[in-house]
Structure formats: C-alpha cells, structure tokens
Short mmCIF file of C-alpha atoms in Angstrom, two decimals:
data_model
loop_
_atom_site.label_atom_id
_atom_site.label_comp_id
_atom_site.label_asym_id
_atom_site.label_seq_id
_atom_site.Cartn_x
_atom_site.Cartn_y
_atom_site.Cartn_z
CA UNK A 880 18.18 -4.87 17.49
CA UNK A 881 17.82 -6.16 21.02
CA UNK A 882 14.84 -7.91 22.57
CA UNK A 883 13.98 -7.17 26.19
CA UNK A 884 11.87 -9.61 28.16
CA UNK A 885 10.16 -7.94 31.08
CA UNK A 886 8.22 -9.67 33.80
CA UNK A 887 5.75 -9.77 35.33
CA UNK A 888 3.53 -8.25 32.65
CA UNK A 889 1.01 -7.26 35.29
CA UNK A 890 0.37 -7.65 38.97
CA UNK A 891 -2.08 -6.62 41.64
CA UNK A 892 -0.38 -6.02 44.97
CA UNK A 893 -1.40 -5.15 48.49
CA UNK A 894 -0.30 -1.82 49.88
CA UNK A 895 2.80 -2.00 52.03
CA UNK A 896 4.32 -4.87 50.05
CA UNK A 897 7.12 -4.77 47.47
CA UNK A 898 7.33 -5.95 43.88
CA UNK A 899 10.46 -6.69 41.90
CA UNK A 900 10.33 -6.27 38.14
CA UNK A 901 12.92 -8.03 36.00
CA UNK A 902 14.29 -7.22 32.57
CA UNK A 903 16.42 -9.65 30.59
CA UNK A 904 18.06 -8.52 27.35
CA UNK A 905 19.09 -10.96 24.64
CA UNK A 906 22.31 -9.04 23.98
CA UNK A 907 24.61 -6.72 25.88
CA UNK A 908 23.38 -3.17 26.30
CA UNK A 909 25.48 -0.33 27.58
CA UNK A 910 22.81 1.53 29.50
CA UNK A 911 19.46 0.55 30.93
CA UNK A 912 16.70 2.88 31.98
CA UNK A 913 13.59 2.47 34.11
CA UNK A 914 10.51 4.53 33.36
CA UNK A 915 7.10 5.04 34.90
CA UNK A 916 4.11 5.75 32.68
CA UNK A 917 0.85 6.88 34.21
CA UNK A 918 -2.26 5.93 32.19
CA UNK A 919 -2.62 8.13 29.13
CA UNK A 920 0.61 9.98 29.84
CA UNK A 921 4.18 10.10 28.65
CA UNK A 922 7.19 8.38 30.12
CA UNK A 923 8.89 9.64 33.25
CA UNK A 924 12.46 8.50 33.82
CA UNK A 925 12.98 6.93 37.23
CA UNK A 926 16.66 6.09 37.01
CA UNK A 927 19.55 5.05 34.81
CA UNK A 928 21.08 1.69 35.67
CA UNK A 929 24.75 1.19 34.92
CA UNK A 930 26.54 -2.08 35.36
CA UNK A 931 28.77 -2.25 38.39
CA UNK A 932 27.70 1.03 39.93
CA UNK A 933 24.75 2.52 41.72
CA UNK A 934 21.83 3.70 39.66
CA UNK A 935 21.41 7.40 38.98
CA UNK A 936 17.99 8.61 40.10
CA UNK A 937 15.97 11.46 38.69
CA UNK A 938 14.46 14.18 40.81
CA UNK A 939 11.54 12.85 42.81
CA UNK A 940 12.75 9.25 42.89
CA UNK A 941 14.91 7.75 45.63
CA UNK A 942 16.83 4.55 46.04
CA UNK A 943 14.96 3.46 49.18
CA UNK A 944 11.68 3.49 47.29
CA UNK A 945 12.97 2.17 43.94
CA UNK A 946 16.10 0.08 44.49
CA UNK A 947 17.67 -1.05 41.24
CA UNK A 948 20.17 -3.77 40.48
CA UNK A 949 22.32 -4.17 37.35
CA UNK A 950 24.55 -7.16 37.95
CA UNK A 951 25.64 -7.53 34.31
CA UNK A 952 25.13 -6.08 30.83
CA UNK A 953 22.01 -8.12 30.07
CA UNK A 954 19.91 -7.94 33.25
CA UNK A 955 18.36 -5.41 35.59
CA UNK A 956 15.69 -5.31 38.27
CA UNK A 957 13.56 -2.55 39.71
CA UNK A 958 11.83 -2.98 43.06
CA UNK A 959 8.86 -0.87 44.01
CA UNK A 960 9.00 -0.85 47.80
CA UNK A 961 6.35 -0.27 50.45
CA UNK A 962 3.74 0.25 47.77
CA UNK A 963 0.78 2.58 47.98
CA UNK A 964 -2.09 3.08 45.51
CA UNK A 965 -0.17 6.09 44.10
CA UNK A 966 2.42 3.64 42.76
CA UNK A 967 -0.15 2.10 40.44
CA UNK A 968 1.28 2.65 37.00
CA UNK A 969 3.04 1.02 34.08
CA UNK A 970 6.75 0.46 34.59
CA UNK A 971 8.99 0.10 31.55
CA UNK A 972 12.59 -0.89 31.19
CA UNK A 973 14.71 0.20 28.26
CA UNK A 974 18.20 -0.45 27.01
CA UNK A 975 20.53 1.18 24.54
CA UNK A 976 23.15 -0.68 22.57
CA UNK A 977 26.59 0.28 21.36
CA UNK A 978 26.60 3.84 20.02
CA UNK A 979 23.43 4.60 21.98
CA UNK A 980 21.50 5.41 18.82
CA UNK A 981 18.36 3.45 19.63
CA UNK A 982 16.48 2.46 22.76
CA UNK A 983 14.73 -0.89 23.06
CA UNK A 984 11.84 -1.45 25.41
CA UNK A 985 10.36 -4.25 27.41
CA UNK A 986 6.63 -4.87 27.18
CA UNK A 987 5.97 -3.09 30.43
CA UNK A 988 4.61 -4.11 33.83
CA UNK A 989 1.13 -2.92 34.68
CA UNK A 990 1.03 -2.55 38.45
CA UNK A 991 -2.12 -2.04 40.48
CA UNK A 992 -1.81 -1.44 44.21
CA UNK A 993 -4.92 -2.05 46.29
CA UNK B 1240 17.53 21.78 28.96
CA UNK B 1241 15.95 19.99 26.09
CA UNK B 1242 12.19 19.78 25.81
CA UNK B 1243 9.89 18.14 23.30
CA UNK B 1244 6.46 19.42 22.37
CA UNK B 1245 3.85 17.33 20.65
CA UNK B 1246 1.27 19.86 19.70
CA UNK B 1247 -1.73 17.56 19.50
CA UNK B 1248 -2.82 15.24 22.29
CA UNK B 1249 -5.26 13.48 19.96
CA UNK B 1250 -5.57 13.33 16.20
CA UNK B 1251 -8.74 11.78 14.76
CA UNK B 1252 -8.56 10.87 11.09
CA UNK B 1253 -10.59 8.78 8.70
CA UNK B 1254 -9.22 5.50 7.46
CA UNK B 1255 -7.16 5.85 4.25
CA UNK B 1256 -6.71 9.58 4.83
CA UNK B 1257 -3.25 11.14 5.30
CA UNK B 1258 -2.03 12.13 8.73
CA UNK B 1259 0.65 14.35 10.22
CA UNK B 1260 1.69 14.22 13.87
CA UNK B 1261 3.66 17.24 14.93
CA UNK B 1262 6.78 17.37 17.07
CA UNK B 1263 9.00 20.30 17.98
CA UNK B 1264 12.08 20.30 20.17
CA UNK B 1265 13.75 23.12 21.97
CA UNK B 1266 17.46 23.02 21.30
CA UNK B 1267 19.35 23.84 18.13
CA UNK B 1268 22.35 21.70 19.06
CA UNK B 1269 22.89 18.46 17.23
CA UNK B 1270 20.47 15.88 18.49
CA UNK B 1271 19.11 12.51 17.58
CA UNK B 1272 15.37 12.36 16.94
CA UNK B 1273 13.01 9.44 17.30
CA UNK B 1274 9.40 8.46 16.87
CA UNK B 1275 8.09 5.54 18.89
CA UNK B 1276 4.68 3.86 18.73
CA UNK B 1277 2.86 2.26 21.63
CA UNK B 1278 -0.04 -0.04 20.84
CA UNK B 1279 -2.59 -0.64 23.60
CA UNK B 1280 -1.16 -2.59 26.54
CA UNK B 1281 2.25 -2.93 24.94
CA UNK B 1282 5.72 -1.46 25.24
CA UNK B 1283 7.23 1.05 22.85
CA UNK B 1284 8.45 0.19 19.38
CA UNK B 1285 10.77 2.33 17.29
CA UNK B 1286 9.10 3.70 14.15
CA UNK B 1287 12.03 5.68 12.79
CA UNK B 1288 15.01 7.76 13.80
CA UNK B 1289 17.12 10.62 12.52
CA UNK B 1290 20.79 10.60 13.38
CA UNK B 1291 22.34 12.51 10.49
CA UNK B 1292 22.25 12.75 6.70
CA UNK B 1293 19.07 12.95 4.66
CA UNK B 1294 16.40 14.97 6.38
CA UNK B 1295 13.61 12.69 5.14
CA UNK B 1296 13.57 9.50 7.13
CA UNK B 1297 11.48 6.47 6.27
CA UNK B 1298 10.36 4.05 8.94
CA UNK B 1299 8.25 0.99 9.41
CA UNK B 1300 4.56 0.62 8.56
CA UNK B 1301 4.70 3.30 5.83
CA UNK B 1302 5.59 6.18 8.17
CA UNK B 1303 8.11 8.87 7.38
CA UNK B 1304 9.36 12.00 9.11
CA UNK B 1305 11.18 15.11 8.03
CA UNK B 1306 13.87 16.77 10.11
CA UNK B 1307 13.74 20.56 9.84
CA UNK B 1308 16.65 22.11 11.69
CA UNK B 1309 15.60 25.73 11.19
CA UNK B 1310 12.16 25.05 12.63
CA UNK B 1311 13.44 22.47 15.15
CA UNK B 1312 10.70 20.11 14.04
CA UNK B 1313 10.42 16.43 13.29
CA UNK B 1314 6.86 15.83 12.09
CA UNK B 1315 5.62 12.31 11.41
CA UNK B 1316 3.52 11.57 8.33
CA UNK B 1317 1.70 8.74 6.66
CA UNK B 1318 -0.08 9.14 3.32
CA UNK B 1319 -2.87 6.67 4.08
CA UNK B 1320 -3.68 5.36 7.53
CA UNK B 1321 -5.17 2.03 8.45
CA UNK B 1322 -7.26 1.03 11.42
CA UNK B 1323 -4.24 -0.88 12.74
CA UNK B 1324 -2.38 2.43 13.13
CA UNK B 1325 -4.54 3.26 16.13
CA UNK B 1326 -1.96 3.81 18.87
CA UNK B 1327 -0.10 6.40 20.93
CA UNK B 1328 2.85 8.01 19.19
CA UNK B 1329 5.77 9.51 21.08
CA UNK B 1330 8.44 11.85 19.80
CA UNK B 1331 11.78 11.79 21.63
CA UNK B 1332 15.08 13.62 21.47
CA UNK B 1333 18.47 12.36 22.53
CA UNK B 1334 21.32 14.71 23.17
CA UNK B 1335 24.66 12.97 22.59
CA UNK B 1336 26.21 15.50 24.93
CA UNK B 1337 23.95 14.40 27.80
CA UNK B 1338 24.66 10.70 27.89
CA UNK B 1339 22.03 10.02 25.21
CA UNK B 1340 19.20 10.33 27.71
CA UNK B 1341 15.88 10.45 25.88
CA UNK B 1342 13.60 13.43 26.42
CA UNK B 1343 10.00 12.53 25.66
CA UNK B 1344 7.06 14.39 24.26
CA UNK B 1345 3.65 14.01 25.88
CA UNK B 1346 2.40 11.70 23.16
CA UNK B 1347 -0.27 11.93 20.48
CA UNK B 1348 -3.11 9.48 20.36
CA UNK B 1349 -3.97 8.62 16.76
CA UNK B 1350 -7.62 7.71 16.42
CA UNK B 1351 -8.68 6.13 13.16
CA UNK B 1352 -12.32 6.55 12.24
CA UNK B 1353 -13.84 3.93 9.93
#
C-alpha cells in the first residue's frame, strides 16, 4: 500500500488569497485525485491529475479556481485561488496504484477562509 | 451513470452489539466495491474491498461485507462493535470501464453508545 503525506493539515486564510496544498506519495501512483469534503458530507471529486498532462476537472470546478500540478508520479499540488468563505472545507488527495484496485488518501487539509 | 446509496445517515448502536451498514449501487455491470472509514479529523482508510471471487469479504478491525449481485448491495457488518469504531463509513464503487473513478455514497455515521 502507498502512504500519502498531505500538507498543510489545516490553515486559516484571508479571503482573496490563495493556498497551495501538496501531496507526496511514497511510491509511484498512476492516477491522483483531488476531492472536497464539506463538513458532515461525502466526497466531491474536483479533478483527476495525470502526470504530464492537464488535469481533468469535474462539472462545477475550473482550472482558474483550482489549478493542479502533477510533475511526476509521486507528487501533486492543488491551489485554491482567490479564496472566499465558501471555499472553507476539507480537501483530500488520493492516489491509485498499478491496477487501480485501491485508492489511498492523504490526511486531508482543513481550510477555513475568513 | 453509477450511483451509490447509503440508506442510513446515522446508525446508533450499543457497544458490543452487532451492526450492519447498508450500501446499494445502481449498475449491474461488473464493478469494484469498497468500504472506507474516516475517523474524526482524519483522511480515509480502506476497510475492505470486493474485486472478484468470494462474495464474503473480510476486512480490518473485524469488519466484513457481502457482495450481492442480484440485489446490487454491499452491506458492511461487524458482530460486536467497540467504542473505537465510532467514525464515518463510506461505501464506494469503481467502474473499471470508467477509468476506475470512485463513486461515493453519502456516508453513514456510526455512533456507539456505552
């Protein structure tokens, strides 16, 4: 199994600023995913990050607001841009290994925008 | 499109009692099925998964689940719960024909009463 280190674990940010969340995997993963989880709710997929190509965004999420980088098979970042209080949420990164039969998760980033 | 229904948003149960958390999915095509657990302020951890083979799957922490293709269900069970099982439980489905993207249920909060 893979271990994903996600940071920061939490942050309080001013509206209008940007925050970059990083995920480092201890082994190569074929696909990485970024999710948003509102308190007490399920996971909503933001985008799928593939190495060497642009991320694929789900409906309701755009690259200008949530730019993603995936420079190699063990690292990805998600930036939450021009934040507003509505962006307050938990952000989770996930990766799947060879065969894509299991997803591994980072510990999450709890973001509060004030 | 695939969908996942977790029929109970909360399940209260006394300590040492058995518990069943219900999960139904929409499609009859071959899928992979997962249960994840999320402890407070943490990321998601895989409890168990069904890929193929035996319909009874055993996972960590004494949990097991049974895949029922005719009823498109994958209910999670534990014969005797402990206070440490207090957490949110998520059922997810992965369709190998759709790039293994996970479709998530809404989650069930397991509340253990002493």
